[in-house]
Short mmCIF file of C-alpha atoms in Angstrom, two decimals:
data_model
loop_
_atom_site.label_atom_id
_atom_site.label_comp_id
_atom_site.label_asym_id
_atom_site.label_seq_id
_atom_site.Cartn_x
_atom_site.Cartn_y
_atom_site.Cartn_z
CA MET A 1 -3.19 22.96 -12.61
CA LYS A 2 -0.47 20.52 -13.65
CA VAL A 3 -0.48 16.93 -12.39
CA SER A 4 2.72 14.91 -12.30
CA ILE A 5 2.11 11.19 -12.74
CA ILE A 6 5.10 9.29 -11.37
CA ILE A 7 5.76 5.68 -12.35
CA PRO A 8 8.55 3.62 -10.75
CA SER A 9 9.62 0.77 -13.01
CA PHE A 10 11.67 -2.40 -12.69
CA ASN A 11 11.47 -5.13 -15.33
CA ASN A 12 7.90 -4.19 -16.26
CA SER A 13 8.12 -4.77 -20.02
CA ASP A 14 4.96 -6.91 -20.01
CA PHE A 15 2.70 -4.08 -18.87
CA ILE A 16 4.37 -0.67 -18.93
CA SER A 17 3.29 0.21 -22.49
CA GLU A 18 -0.35 -0.32 -21.55
CA THR A 19 0.16 1.72 -18.40
CA ILE A 20 1.70 4.70 -20.20
CA SER A 21 -0.94 4.49 -22.93
CA SER A 22 -3.62 4.87 -20.26
CA VAL A 23 -1.85 8.00 -19.03
CA LEU A 24 -1.53 9.56 -22.48
CA ALA A 25 -5.23 8.90 -23.15
CA GLN A 26 -6.28 11.39 -20.45
CA THR A 27 -8.99 13.87 -21.36
CA TYR A 28 -7.32 16.33 -18.96
CA VAL A 29 -4.25 17.57 -20.81
CA ASP A 30 -2.15 19.48 -18.25
CA PHE A 31 -0.04 16.62 -16.98
CA GLU A 32 3.42 15.11 -17.21
CA CYS A 33 4.36 11.44 -16.96
CA ILE A 34 7.66 10.74 -15.20
CA VAL A 35 9.03 7.20 -15.35
CA VAL A 36 11.92 6.43 -12.99
CA ASP A 37 13.66 3.16 -13.81
CA ASP A 38 15.17 1.11 -11.01
CA GLY A 39 17.75 -0.78 -13.08
CA SER A 40 15.56 -2.82 -15.42
CA GLU A 41 17.26 -5.65 -17.31
CA ASP A 42 14.43 -6.29 -19.77
CA ASP A 43 12.91 -4.12 -22.53
CA THR A 44 11.22 -1.64 -20.17
CA LYS A 45 13.39 1.39 -20.98
CA ASN A 46 13.18 0.81 -24.74
CA GLN A 47 9.40 0.75 -24.54
CA VAL A 48 9.32 3.98 -22.52
CA SER A 49 11.70 5.63 -25.00
CA LYS A 50 9.22 5.01 -27.83
CA PHE A 51 6.59 7.00 -25.92
CA ILE A 52 9.07 9.84 -25.37
CA GLN A 53 9.39 10.13 -29.15
CA GLN A 54 5.60 10.32 -29.44
CA SER A 55 4.79 12.75 -26.63
CA PRO A 56 6.62 15.60 -24.88
CA ASN A 57 4.63 14.73 -21.75
CA VAL A 58 6.70 11.59 -21.08
CA GLN A 59 10.08 11.67 -19.34
CA LEU A 60 12.44 8.87 -18.33
CA PHE A 61 15.03 8.98 -15.56
CA ASP A 62 17.31 6.38 -14.05
CA ARG A 63 17.33 6.13 -10.27
CA PRO A 64 20.58 7.79 -9.17
CA LYS A 65 23.07 5.21 -7.92
CA ASP A 66 23.54 7.05 -4.63
CA LEU A 67 19.87 6.45 -3.73
CA PRO A 68 18.66 3.13 -2.23
CA LYS A 69 17.17 0.66 -4.67
CA GLY A 70 13.38 0.35 -4.61
CA ALA A 71 10.13 1.91 -5.76
CA ASN A 72 10.12 4.42 -2.89
CA SER A 73 13.42 6.01 -3.96
CA CYS A 74 12.11 6.14 -7.53
CA ARG A 75 8.88 7.81 -6.43
CA ASN A 76 10.67 10.39 -4.30
CA PHE A 77 13.19 11.14 -7.06
CA GLY A 78 10.37 11.49 -9.58
CA ALA A 79 8.61 13.93 -7.25
CA SER A 80 11.82 15.97 -6.97
CA LYS A 81 11.93 16.26 -10.77
CA SER A 82 8.23 17.05 -11.14
CA LYS A 83 6.81 20.41 -12.17
CA GLY A 84 3.22 19.74 -11.13
CA GLU A 85 1.43 21.13 -8.11
CA LEU A 86 -0.22 17.73 -7.68
CA LEU A 87 1.23 14.21 -7.68
CA LEU A 88 -0.27 10.85 -8.63
CA PHE A 89 1.77 7.70 -8.04
CA LEU A 90 1.03 4.90 -10.50
CA ASP A 91 2.61 1.45 -10.48
CA ALA A 92 4.04 0.28 -13.81
CA ASP A 93 1.40 -2.42 -14.29
CA ASP A 94 -1.68 -0.45 -13.20
CA LEU A 95 -3.98 1.75 -15.28
CA LEU A 96 -5.84 5.03 -15.27
CA THR A 97 -9.23 5.45 -16.92
CA ASP A 98 -9.33 8.05 -19.70
CA ASP A 99 -11.20 10.53 -17.49
CA CYS A 100 -9.24 9.89 -14.30
CA LEU A 101 -7.60 13.32 -13.98
CA GLU A 102 -10.63 15.20 -15.29
CA LYS A 103 -13.00 13.50 -12.88
CA ARG A 104 -10.75 13.73 -9.84
CA LEU A 105 -9.75 17.35 -10.39
CA SER A 106 -13.37 18.37 -10.86
CA ASN A 107 -13.73 17.51 -7.17
CA TYR A 108 -10.45 19.03 -6.02
CA GLY A 109 -10.63 21.96 -3.64
CA GLY A 110 -7.08 22.41 -2.42
CA GLU A 111 -6.92 19.26 -0.28
CA ASP A 112 -3.61 17.69 0.75
CA LEU A 113 -4.88 14.29 -0.37
CA LEU A 114 -7.80 13.59 -2.68
CA VAL A 115 -8.81 9.93 -2.89
CA GLY A 116 -10.65 8.55 -5.92
CA SER A 117 -12.30 5.22 -6.63
CA THR A 118 -10.12 2.28 -7.68
CA GLY A 119 -11.04 -1.05 -9.20
CA SER A 120 -9.15 -4.32 -9.11
CA PHE A 121 -8.72 -6.82 -11.97
CA SER A 122 -6.72 -9.92 -12.87
CA ASN A 123 -7.00 -10.87 -16.54
CA SER A 124 -9.38 -8.37 -18.12
CA LYS A 125 -9.68 -4.73 -17.09
CA GLU A 126 -13.36 -4.90 -18.06
CA ALA A 127 -13.92 -7.62 -15.44
CA ASN A 128 -13.10 -5.47 -12.43
CA SER A 129 -14.39 -5.12 -8.91
CA PRO A 130 -13.95 -2.48 -6.19
CA PHE A 131 -10.54 -2.41 -4.51
CA PHE A 132 -12.46 -1.85 -1.25
CA LYS A 133 -16.20 -2.49 -1.14
CA ASN A 134 -18.69 -0.18 0.56
CA LEU A 135 -16.11 2.23 1.94
CA ASN A 136 -17.61 4.84 4.27
CA PRO A 137 -16.49 8.17 2.75
CA ASN A 138 -17.48 10.18 5.83
CA LEU A 139 -14.92 8.85 8.29
CA PRO A 140 -12.47 11.41 9.73
CA PRO A 141 -8.79 11.10 8.71
CA GLN A 142 -7.84 9.43 11.99
CA GLU A 143 -10.28 6.58 11.37
CA TYR A 144 -8.81 5.99 7.91
CA ARG A 145 -5.41 6.00 9.60
CA ASN A 146 -6.69 3.34 11.98
CA MET A 147 -7.83 1.23 9.02
CA PHE A 148 -4.35 1.36 7.53
CA LEU A 149 -2.86 0.49 10.94
CA GLU A 150 -5.15 -2.55 11.16
CA TYR A 151 -4.06 -3.52 7.64
CA LEU A 152 -7.63 -3.07 6.44
CA ILE A 153 -6.44 -1.03 3.46
CA PRO A 154 -9.21 1.34 2.27
CA TRP A 155 -7.57 2.55 -0.95
CA HIS A 156 -4.68 1.83 -3.32
CA THR A 157 -1.56 3.88 -4.04
CA SER A 158 -3.03 4.98 -7.39
CA SER A 159 -6.22 6.19 -5.68
CA GLY A 160 -4.67 9.35 -4.31
CA ILE A 161 -3.76 12.73 -5.73
CA TRP A 162 -1.33 14.47 -3.38
CA LYS A 163 -0.62 18.15 -3.04
CA LYS A 164 3.11 18.27 -3.71
CA ASP A 165 3.77 20.68 -0.84
CA PHE A 166 2.13 18.30 1.64
CA PHE A 167 3.93 15.27 0.20
CA GLU A 168 7.25 17.05 0.73
CA LEU A 169 6.18 18.24 4.19
CA ILE A 170 5.70 14.67 5.44
CA GLY A 171 8.96 13.51 3.85
CA GLY A 172 7.62 11.48 0.93
CA PHE A 173 7.87 7.70 0.81
CA ASN A 174 10.20 5.93 3.23
CA PRO A 175 13.15 4.70 1.08
CA ASN A 176 14.17 2.21 3.79
CA LEU A 177 11.04 0.10 3.29
CA LEU A 178 10.73 -2.27 0.32
CA ARG A 179 7.30 -3.57 1.37
CA PHE A 180 4.37 -1.98 3.27
CA GLN A 181 5.51 1.39 1.91
CA ASP A 182 2.07 2.46 0.71
CA VAL A 183 0.57 1.65 4.10
CA GLU A 184 3.36 3.47 5.96
CA ILE A 185 3.05 6.74 4.05
CA HIS A 186 -0.71 6.81 4.54
CA VAL A 187 -0.37 6.16 8.27
CA ARG A 188 2.14 9.00 8.50
CA ALA A 189 0.05 11.36 6.37
CA LEU A 190 -3.24 10.64 8.13
CA ASN A 191 -1.52 10.91 11.50
CA ASN A 192 -0.87 14.57 10.66
CA SER A 193 -3.55 16.46 12.58
CA GLY A 194 -3.70 19.22 9.98
CA ILE A 195 -4.25 17.06 6.91
CA LYS A 196 -6.99 18.14 4.52
CA LEU A 197 -8.52 14.95 3.13
CA LYS A 198 -11.32 14.50 0.62
CA MET A 199 -12.92 11.28 -0.61
CA GLU A 200 -14.38 10.97 -4.10
CA CYS A 201 -16.03 7.56 -3.79
CA SER A 202 -18.06 7.36 -6.98
CA GLU A 203 -19.19 4.04 -8.40
CA LYS A 204 -17.12 4.66 -11.54
CA PHE A 205 -13.49 3.71 -11.07
CA THR A 206 -10.80 6.17 -12.15
CA SER A 207 -7.82 3.86 -11.64
CA LEU A 208 -7.38 0.10 -11.93
CA TYR A 209 -5.09 -2.08 -9.81
CA ARG A 210 -3.75 -5.16 -11.60
CA GLN A 211 -3.50 -8.38 -9.60
CA SER A 212 -0.72 -9.78 -11.74
CA ASP A 213 0.87 -13.22 -11.53
CA PHE A 214 4.06 -11.57 -10.29
CA HIS A 215 2.42 -10.94 -6.91
CA LYS A 216 1.28 -14.55 -6.67
CA LYS A 217 4.73 -16.08 -7.16
CA ILE A 218 5.98 -16.00 -3.60
CA THR A 219 8.81 -18.37 -2.68
CA LEU A 220 9.64 -19.20 0.94
CA ALA A 221 12.64 -16.89 0.72
CA LYS A 222 10.43 -14.06 -0.49
CA ARG A 223 7.89 -14.76 2.25
CA ARG A 224 10.69 -14.50 4.80
CA PHE A 225 11.84 -11.22 3.28
CA ILE A 226 8.33 -9.71 3.34
CA LEU A 227 7.82 -10.85 6.94
CA GLU A 228 11.03 -9.08 7.96
CA GLU A 229 9.84 -5.96 6.15
CA GLY A 230 6.59 -6.23 8.11
CA PHE A 231 8.48 -6.23 11.40
CA LYS A 232 10.58 -3.30 10.19
CA TYR A 233 7.39 -1.42 9.32
CA ILE A 234 5.99 -2.07 12.81
CA GLU A 235 9.07 -0.48 14.38
CA ILE A 236 8.49 2.60 12.20
CA VAL A 237 4.83 2.73 13.20
CA TRP A 238 5.83 2.64 16.87
CA LYS A 239 7.75 5.88 16.37
CA THR A 240 4.96 7.42 14.29
CA VAL A 241 1.85 6.86 16.40
CA GLY A 242 3.26 6.34 19.89
CA GLN A 243 2.40 4.03 22.76
CA ASN A 244 -1.26 4.91 23.22
CA GLU A 245 -2.14 4.10 19.60
CA PHE A 246 0.28 1.23 18.97
CA SER A 247 -2.21 -1.50 19.82
CA LYS A 248 -4.09 -0.68 16.62
CA ILE A 249 -1.51 -2.73 14.68
CA GLN A 250 -3.18 -5.90 16.02
CA GLY A 251 -4.75 -6.56 12.63
CA LEU A 252 -1.38 -6.39 10.91
CA LEU A 253 0.01 -9.00 13.31
CA VAL A 254 -2.99 -11.24 12.59
CA TYR A 255 -2.26 -10.83 8.88
CA LEU A 256 1.46 -11.57 9.24
CA LEU A 257 0.89 -14.71 11.32
CA PHE A 258 -1.55 -16.09 8.77
CA ARG A 259 0.06 -14.92 5.54
CA PHE A 260 3.57 -16.05 6.39
CA GLU A 261 2.74 -19.11 8.48
CA GLU A 262 5.17 -21.27 6.49
CA VAL A 263 8.20 -19.23 7.63
CA ILE A 264 7.17 -18.18 11.15
CA GLU A 265 9.84 -19.18 13.67
CA LYS A 266 9.98 -19.21 17.46
CA ALA A 267 12.00 -15.99 17.44
CA ASP A 268 9.20 -14.31 15.47
CA LEU A 269 6.67 -15.20 18.17
CA VAL A 270 8.99 -13.59 20.70
CA ARG A 271 8.98 -10.43 18.60
CA VAL A 272 5.19 -10.53 18.34
CA LYS A 273 4.99 -10.82 22.12
CA SER A 274 7.30 -7.83 22.52
CA PHE A 275 4.97 -5.77 20.33
CA THR A 276 1.96 -6.75 22.46
CA ILE A 277 3.81 -5.72 25.62
CA ARG A 278 4.44 -2.29 24.13
CA GLY A 279 0.85 -1.98 23.01
CA GLN A 280 -0.51 -2.88 26.42
CA ALA A 281 1.88 -0.82 28.51
CA LYS A 282 -0.89 1.49 29.68
CA ARG A 283 -3.73 -1.00 29.33
CA ILE A 284 -5.29 1.21 26.67
CA ASN A 285 -7.09 -0.73 23.93
CA GLY A 286 -4.68 -3.63 24.35
CA PHE A 287 -4.06 -6.62 22.09
CA ASN A 288 -7.18 -8.30 23.38
CA SER A 289 -9.03 -9.78 20.41
CA ILE A 290 -9.97 -13.44 20.75
CA GLU A 291 -8.64 -14.17 17.24
CA PHE A 292 -5.20 -12.76 18.03
CA LYS A 293 -5.00 -14.64 21.32
CA MET A 294 -6.02 -17.89 19.62
CA LEU A 295 -3.45 -17.40 16.85
CA ASN A 296 -0.71 -17.02 19.43
CA PHE A 297 -1.92 -20.15 21.23
CA VAL A 298 -1.99 -22.15 18.00
CA PHE A 299 1.54 -21.12 17.01
CA ALA A 300 3.13 -21.31 20.47
CA GLN A 301 1.32 -24.23 22.10
CA LEU A 302 -1.01 -26.24 19.86
CA ILE A 303 0.80 -26.68 16.50
CA LYS A 304 4.37 -25.45 16.73
CA SER A 305 5.49 -26.36 13.19
CA PRO A 306 4.13 -25.20 9.83
CA ASN A 307 1.57 -27.56 8.32
CA ARG A 308 -1.71 -27.54 6.45
CA VAL A 309 -3.90 -27.71 9.55
CA ARG A 310 -2.18 -24.71 11.11
CA LYS A 311 -2.56 -22.81 7.84
CA TYR A 312 -6.29 -23.50 7.70
CA LEU A 313 -6.76 -22.54 11.35
CA SER A 314 -4.84 -19.29 10.96
CA TYR A 315 -6.76 -18.49 7.76
CA ALA A 316 -10.10 -18.99 9.51
CA LEU A 317 -9.04 -16.75 12.40
CA TYR A 318 -7.75 -14.13 9.97
CA LEU A 319 -11.05 -14.07 8.07
CA THR A 320 -13.07 -13.85 11.28
CA TYR A 321 -10.99 -10.99 12.62
CA PHE A 322 -11.10 -8.85 9.50
CA LYS A 323 -14.79 -9.46 8.88
CA ARG A 324 -15.50 -8.16 12.38
CA LYS A 325 -13.15 -5.16 12.10
CA ARG A 326 -14.53 -4.25 8.70
CA SER A 327 -18.08 -4.17 10.07
CA GLU A 328 -16.90 -1.92 12.92
CA PHE A 329 -15.35 0.63 10.56
CA LEU A 330 -18.24 0.60 8.09
CA ALA A 331 -21.01 0.74 10.71
#
């Protein structure tokens, strides 16, 4: 059974050679590696080309100019070019362990989505830790969907192996989102009542997520951009899950208020309020957590401008909320 490993790339010359090397080191040999470049201006494409000369398993495509820029378009285009029955989406700075495909496929039984264990690392891949600690592998798909809705993300993009037919059935990644895309596709997939999901939560990681410095360099302009993408994602979720389930995005709103406190404006609080009105329209599981209510009070009444005290308060409320929600899901 062939697996297509799809890597979107944009100016990833610092890491992409290590990433592709981890793919070519697989003990399972029936795979192809498809790199789709998003207009890199560094040495990324030259590095990929060297691997093409070494292995017939590696292919390189440019994102067609008529497709929107972004990793999602690259992933979808790579899937359209793939010959595998199964798909694995790997970011250009992340890694697979040598036995990733062998281990995951040994547990594959025709599922639409098979989820393996992922570790997280910063400087050394040997010094890794679980991407999500103590995940309950026995939850039904809807509960995992609820975790994604709450922004309590149970697994990484590289954790999953997708049946290509199912990936195409749900429409692939949303090319109109440049952030929150991994969360959105999982919400949409797990919202499908017929999904066949299997968890392979062994202690040994089969993929590694890199917490690179790139993700830590967030200017105010970039924070503003990501916040807007968060609001765009919420509008998509509204159409996906409907009114009765919409209140489950409360955790995401808690995250957005804390994470982007420096750029939150009065108009953003109005938008947050509009979301709560939608979520409480039928009084079903409304936006009623004490942490969320306190955050709104802090931003709207107590400390109306960004400052260090407001940041610390919002951080404390964020930690309290997610610690409580995590214990509820893992109970």
